[in-house]
Coordinates of C-alpha atoms (C1' of nucleotides) in Angstrom, one line a residue:
Chain A
X247 CA -3.0 22.3 2.1
X248 CA -1.6 24.4 -0.7
X249 CA -1.9 28.1 -0.9
X250 CA -1.6 28.0 -4.7
X251 CA -4.9 27.9 -6.6
X252 CA -6.0 24.4 -7.6
X253 CA -5.3 23.4 -11.2
X254 CA -5.2 20.1 -13.1
X255 CA -1.5 20.4 -13.3
X256 CA 0.6 19.6 -10.2
X257 CA 4.2 20.1 -9.4
X258 CA 6.0 17.0 -8.0
X259 CA 9.3 17.7 -6.4
X260 CA 11.9 15.7 -4.5
X261 CA 11.9 12.9 -7.0
X262 CA 15.0 10.8 -6.6
X263 CA 17.3 11.4 -9.6
X264 CA 17.3 7.8 -10.6
X265 CA 13.5 7.6 -11.1
X266 CA 12.4 7.3 -14.7
X267 CA 9.4 9.0 -16.2
X268 CA 7.6 5.7 -16.3
X269 CA 8.2 5.2 -12.6
X270 CA 6.9 8.6 -11.8
X271 CA 3.8 8.0 -14.0
X272 CA 3.0 4.8 -12.1
X273 CA 2.9 6.7 -8.9
X274 CA 0.9 9.6 -10.4
X275 CA -1.6 7.1 -11.9
X276 CA -2.3 5.6 -8.5
X277 CA -4.3 8.7 -7.7
X278 CA -6.3 9.2 -10.9
X279 CA -6.2 9.4 -14.7
X280 CA -3.1 11.2 -15.9
X281 CA -3.3 13.2 -19.2
X282 CA 0.3 14.3 -19.4
X283 CA 3.5 14.0 -17.5
X284 CA 6.9 15.6 -17.8
X285 CA 9.9 14.9 -15.8
X286 CA 12.5 17.6 -16.2
X287 CA 16.1 16.7 -17.2
X288 CA 19.2 18.8 -17.2
X289 CA 20.1 19.5 -20.9
X290 CA 23.8 19.5 -20.2
X291 CA 24.2 16.5 -18.0
X292 CA 21.1 14.6 -19.0
X293 CA 20.4 13.9 -15.4
X294 CA 16.9 14.3 -13.9
X295 CA 16.2 17.6 -12.2
X296 CA 14.2 15.8 -9.6
X297 CA 10.9 17.4 -10.3
X298 CA 8.0 16.8 -12.7
X299 CA 4.7 18.2 -13.8
X300 CA 1.7 16.0 -13.9
X301 CA -1.6 16.9 -15.6
X302 CA -4.7 15.0 -14.4
X303 CA -7.9 14.7 -16.4
X304 CA -9.9 16.4 -13.7
X305 CA -9.4 18.8 -10.9
X306 CA -10.5 16.3 -8.2
X307 CA -7.7 13.9 -9.2
X308 CA -5.2 16.7 -9.0
X309 CA -6.5 17.8 -5.6
X310 CA -6.3 14.2 -4.5
X311 CA -2.7 13.9 -5.8
X312 CA -1.6 17.0 -3.9
X313 CA -3.2 15.6 -0.7
X314 CA -2.0 12.0 -1.1
X315 CA 1.2 12.1 -3.0
X316 CA 2.7 14.8 -0.8
X317 CA 3.8 12.3 1.8
X318 CA 4.7 9.5 -0.6
X319 CA 8.0 7.9 0.2
X320 CA 10.3 6.9 -2.6
X321 CA 13.8 5.9 -2.2
X322 CA 15.0 7.9 0.8
X323 CA 13.0 11.0 -0.2
X324 CA 9.5 12.2 0.4
X325 CA 7.7 13.7 -2.6
X326 CA 6.6 17.3 -2.4
X327 CA 3.4 18.1 -4.3
X328 CA 1.6 21.3 -5.0
X329 CA -0.5 22.8 -7.7
X330 CA 1.6 24.1 -10.5
X331 CA 1.6 27.9 -10.7
X332 CA 2.3 27.7 -14.4
X333 CA 0.1 27.1 -17.3
X334 CA -1.0 23.6 -18.3
X335 CA 1.0 21.3 -20.5
X336 CA -1.2 20.3 -23.4
X337 CA -3.8 22.8 -24.1
X338 CA -2.2 25.9 -22.6
X339 CA -5.5 26.8 -20.8
X340 CA -5.6 27.5 -17.2
X341 CA -8.4 25.9 -15.3
X342 CA -9.7 29.0 -13.7
X343 CA -11.8 30.0 -16.6
X344 CA -12.8 33.4 -15.4
X345 CA -10.4 36.2 -16.2
X346 CA -7.5 34.1 -17.2
X347 CA -4.5 36.1 -18.3
X348 CA -1.9 33.8 -16.9
X349 CA -1.4 31.8 -20.2
X350 CA 1.0 33.5 -22.6
X351 CA -0.2 34.4 -26.1
X352 CA 2.0 31.6 -27.5
X353 CA 0.3 29.1 -25.3
X354 CA -3.1 30.1 -26.5
X355 CA -2.1 29.5 -30.1
X356 CA 0.1 26.5 -29.4
X357 CA 0.7 24.7 -32.6
X358 CA -1.2 21.5 -33.3
X359 CA 1.9 19.8 -34.2
X360 CA 3.6 20.3 -30.9
X361 CA 0.5 19.2 -29.1
X362 CA 0.4 16.1 -31.2
X363 CA 4.1 15.3 -30.6
X364 CA 3.8 15.7 -26.9
X365 CA 0.6 13.7 -26.9
X366 CA 2.2 10.9 -28.9
X367 CA 5.2 10.9 -26.6
X368 CA 3.0 10.6 -23.6
X369 CA 0.9 7.8 -25.1
X370 CA 4.2 5.9 -25.7
X371 CA 5.1 6.5 -22.1
X372 CA 1.7 5.2 -21.0
X373 CA 1.9 2.0 -22.9
X374 CA 5.5 1.4 -21.8
X375 CA 4.7 1.7 -18.2
X376 CA 1.5 -0.3 -18.6
X377 CA 3.3 -3.4 -20.0
X378 CA 5.9 -3.0 -17.3
X379 CA 4.0 -3.3 -14.2
X380 CA 0.3 -4.2 -14.5
X381 CA 0.5 -7.3 -12.4
X382 CA 0.2 -6.2 -8.8
X383 CA -1.0 -2.6 -8.9
X384 CA -4.1 -1.3 -7.4
X385 CA -6.7 0.7 -9.3
X386 CA -6.9 4.4 -8.7
X387 CA -8.2 5.3 -5.3
X388 CA -11.3 7.4 -4.9
X389 CA -10.4 11.1 -4.7
X390 CA -11.5 11.3 -1.1
X391 CA -12.9 14.3 0.8
X392 CA -11.3 17.7 1.1
X393 CA -10.2 18.2 4.7
X394 CA -9.4 21.9 4.5
X395 CA -12.7 22.8 6.3
X396 CA -11.4 21.0 9.3
X397 CA -7.9 22.4 9.2
X398 CA -7.4 22.0 12.9
X399 CA -8.3 18.4 12.8
X400 CA -5.5 15.9 12.2
X401 CA -6.1 13.1 9.7
X402 CA -6.6 10.5 12.4
X403 CA -9.1 12.8 14.1
X404 CA -11.1 13.0 10.9
X405 CA -11.1 9.2 10.6
X406 CA -12.3 8.9 14.1
X407 CA -15.1 11.4 13.5
X408 CA -16.2 9.7 10.3
X409 CA -16.2 6.3 11.9
X410 CA -18.3 7.5 14.8
X411 CA -20.9 8.6 12.3
X412 CA -21.4 5.0 11.1
X413 CA -23.8 2.6 12.8
X414 CA -22.6 -0.8 14.1
X415 CA -23.9 -2.6 11.0
X416 CA -21.9 -0.5 8.6
X417 CA -18.8 -0.7 10.7
X418 CA -19.2 -4.5 10.8
X419 CA -19.6 -4.5 7.0
X420 CA -16.4 -2.5 6.6
X421 CA -14.5 -5.0 8.7
X422 CA -16.2 -8.0 7.0
X423 CA -15.3 -6.7 3.5
X424 CA -11.7 -6.2 4.5
X425 CA -11.6 -9.7 5.9
X426 CA -13.1 -11.1 2.7
X427 CA -10.6 -9.2 0.6
X428 CA -7.7 -10.5 2.7
X429 CA -8.9 -14.1 2.2
X430 CA -9.5 -13.7 -1.5
X431 CA -6.4 -11.8 -2.5
X432 CA -4.0 -11.5 0.4
X433 CA -1.2 -10.0 -1.7
X434 CA -3.4 -7.3 -3.1
X435 CA -4.8 -6.5 0.3
X436 CA -1.3 -6.2 1.7
X437 CA -0.4 -3.7 -1.0
X438 CA -3.6 -1.8 -0.4
X439 CA -3.1 -1.5 3.3
X440 CA 0.5 -0.6 2.8
X441 CA -0.3 2.1 0.3
X442 CA -3.2 3.5 2.3
X443 CA -2.3 3.8 5.9
X444 CA -5.5 5.7 6.4
X445 CA -7.5 2.5 5.6
X446 CA -5.3 0.4 7.9
X447 CA -5.9 3.0 10.6
X448 CA -9.7 3.1 10.0
X449 CA -10.0 -0.7 10.0
X450 CA -8.1 -1.1 13.3
X451 CA -10.2 1.6 14.9
X452 CA -13.4 0.0 13.5
X453 CA -12.4 -3.3 15.1
X454 CA -11.8 -1.5 18.4
X455 CA -15.1 0.3 18.2
X456 CA -16.9 -3.0 17.6
X457 CA -15.1 -4.7 20.4
X458 CA -13.6 -7.2 18.1
X459 CA -10.2 -6.6 19.4
X460 CA -8.5 -5.0 22.4
X461 CA -5.5 -2.8 22.8
X462 CA -3.5 -5.6 24.3
X463 CA -4.1 -7.7 21.3
X464 CA -3.1 -4.8 19.0
X465 CA 0.1 -4.4 21.0
X466 CA 1.2 -7.9 19.9
X467 CA 0.8 -6.8 16.3
X468 CA 3.2 -3.9 16.7
X469 CA 6.1 -6.3 16.8
X470 CA 7.8 -6.6 13.5
X471 CA 7.7 -9.8 11.4
X472 CA 11.2 -11.0 12.3
X473 CA 10.5 -10.8 15.9
X474 CA 7.2 -12.7 15.5
X475 CA 9.0 -15.5 13.7
X476 CA 11.6 -15.6 16.5
X477 CA 8.9 -15.7 19.2
X478 CA 7.1 -18.4 17.4
X479 CA 10.2 -20.5 17.1
X480 CA 11.0 -20.0 20.7
X481 CA 7.5 -20.9 21.7
X482 CA 7.5 -24.2 19.8
X483 CA 10.9 -25.0 21.2
X484 CA 9.7 -24.5 24.7
X485 CA 6.6 -26.5 24.1
X486 CA 8.5 -29.4 22.7
X487 CA 10.9 -29.4 25.6
X488 CA 8.0 -29.4 28.1
X489 CA 6.3 -32.2 26.2
X490 CA 9.3 -34.5 26.4
X491 CA 9.9 -33.4 30.0
X492 CA 6.4 -34.3 31.0
X493 CA 6.4 -37.6 29.2
X494 CA 9.6 -38.7 30.9
X495 CA 8.5 -37.4 34.2
X496 CA 5.3 -39.2 34.0
X497 CA 7.1 -42.4 33.0
X498 CA 9.3 -42.1 36.0
X499 CA 6.4 -41.6 38.3
X500 CA 4.6 -44.8 37.1
X501 CA 4.8 -48.0 39.1
X502 CA 6.4 -51.0 37.5
X503 CA 3.0 -52.7 37.1
X504 CA 1.6 -49.6 35.3
X505 CA 4.6 -49.6 33.0
X506 CA 4.1 -53.2 32.2
X507 CA 0.4 -52.6 31.5
X508 CA 1.1 -49.7 29.2
X509 CA 3.7 -51.8 27.4
X510 CA 1.2 -54.5 26.9
X511 CA -1.4 -52.1 25.6
X512 CA 0.8 -50.3 23.1
X513 CA 2.1 -53.6 21.8
X514 CA -1.4 -54.6 20.9
X515 CA -1.8 -55.2 17.2
X516 CA -4.0 -53.1 15.0
X517 CA -6.5 -55.9 14.7
X518 CA -6.7 -56.2 18.4
X519 CA -7.3 -52.5 18.8
X520 CA -9.9 -52.4 16.1
X521 CA -12.3 -54.8 17.7
X522 CA -12.5 -52.6 20.8
X523 CA -15.3 -50.1 21.3
X524 CA -14.6 -46.7 20.1
X525 CA -13.9 -45.0 23.4
X526 CA -11.4 -47.6 24.5
X527 CA -9.9 -47.6 21.1
X528 CA -9.1 -43.9 21.2
X529 CA -7.6 -44.2 24.6
X530 CA -5.2 -46.9 23.4
X531 CA -4.3 -44.9 20.3
X532 CA -3.5 -42.0 22.5
X533 CA -1.4 -44.1 24.8
X534 CA 0.4 -45.5 21.8
X535 CA 1.1 -42.0 20.5
X536 CA 2.2 -40.7 23.9
X537 CA 4.5 -43.5 25.0
X538 CA 5.1 -45.3 21.7
X539 CA 8.8 -44.7 21.6
X540 CA 9.6 -43.8 25.2
X541 CA 8.7 -46.9 27.1
X542 CA 11.3 -49.6 27.4
Chain B
dG205 C1' 19.2 19.1 -4.4
dT206 C1' 11.6 23.1 -4.4
dT207 C1' 8.0 25.2 -10.7
dG208 C1' 8.9 23.8 -17.7
dA209 C1' 11.8 23.4 -23.4
dG210 C1' 10.7 24.6 -27.5
dC211 C1' 8.5 25.5 -32.5
dG212 C1' 8.1 29.3 -35.3
dT213 C1' 1.7 30.4 -37.0
dT214 C1' -4.8 30.0 -38.9

DNA sequence: GTTGAGCGTT
């Protein structure tokens, strides 16, 4: 984690130059409530400098942002997040209340006007981005647990440890809830799983722990969508081929008498079939379906 | 492409 002291303001670097402030805000908001955001632009060229400062309403959100946004992929870049080592944007106060001398004198007497202007600007940004993309976004994620006490443990190890603390009933509920969500809103669930690989990982591991799935089943899921489609098509093709083959083969193997009999049966009118007892009826219907077009 | 522009004082 970061070696810089936690603060509500975080530095976000490696932002692709074509990203707008609204787009960055959307990403920042996925972690927690954002109070202010500033993407830096080059005054001369007007181009983005590729980094921004985001102020969260609380320290937990900022910590969560540093944890979760640091590996966020956007365009062909990976965001770099850290606590800002500068003073905050709006109120000029540093969060470390004791013995703060890091804010400049100007910051501490920052004019109300400037605060208002910045605040208004930000509100404008908020409403812009809200109207733009409210449809399929997920609400802010819970801040999560600080992992720094277990610095040696990898993220997946932590998930394993935590899951092993749960009893069977709770594990089952976890999987059940996920299943329910997938049925109720598949698109949203897809987004959620995509944006939180930790959750996807935990759910798969939970299913394994519960014996609901095996590693061989999981292997089949690791094939990409295109390949699955291809496999499916191939499978139906082969199945159809076999079906026809079997029908023809069976027909060839039948004696002339049997063929005549079947012909007779499938030529029965619906009325004739309907008066038969149910079990006979279903056999005839099956024969009709099977040989209907093949017998001559 | 890795840490901030600016106003002008209750």
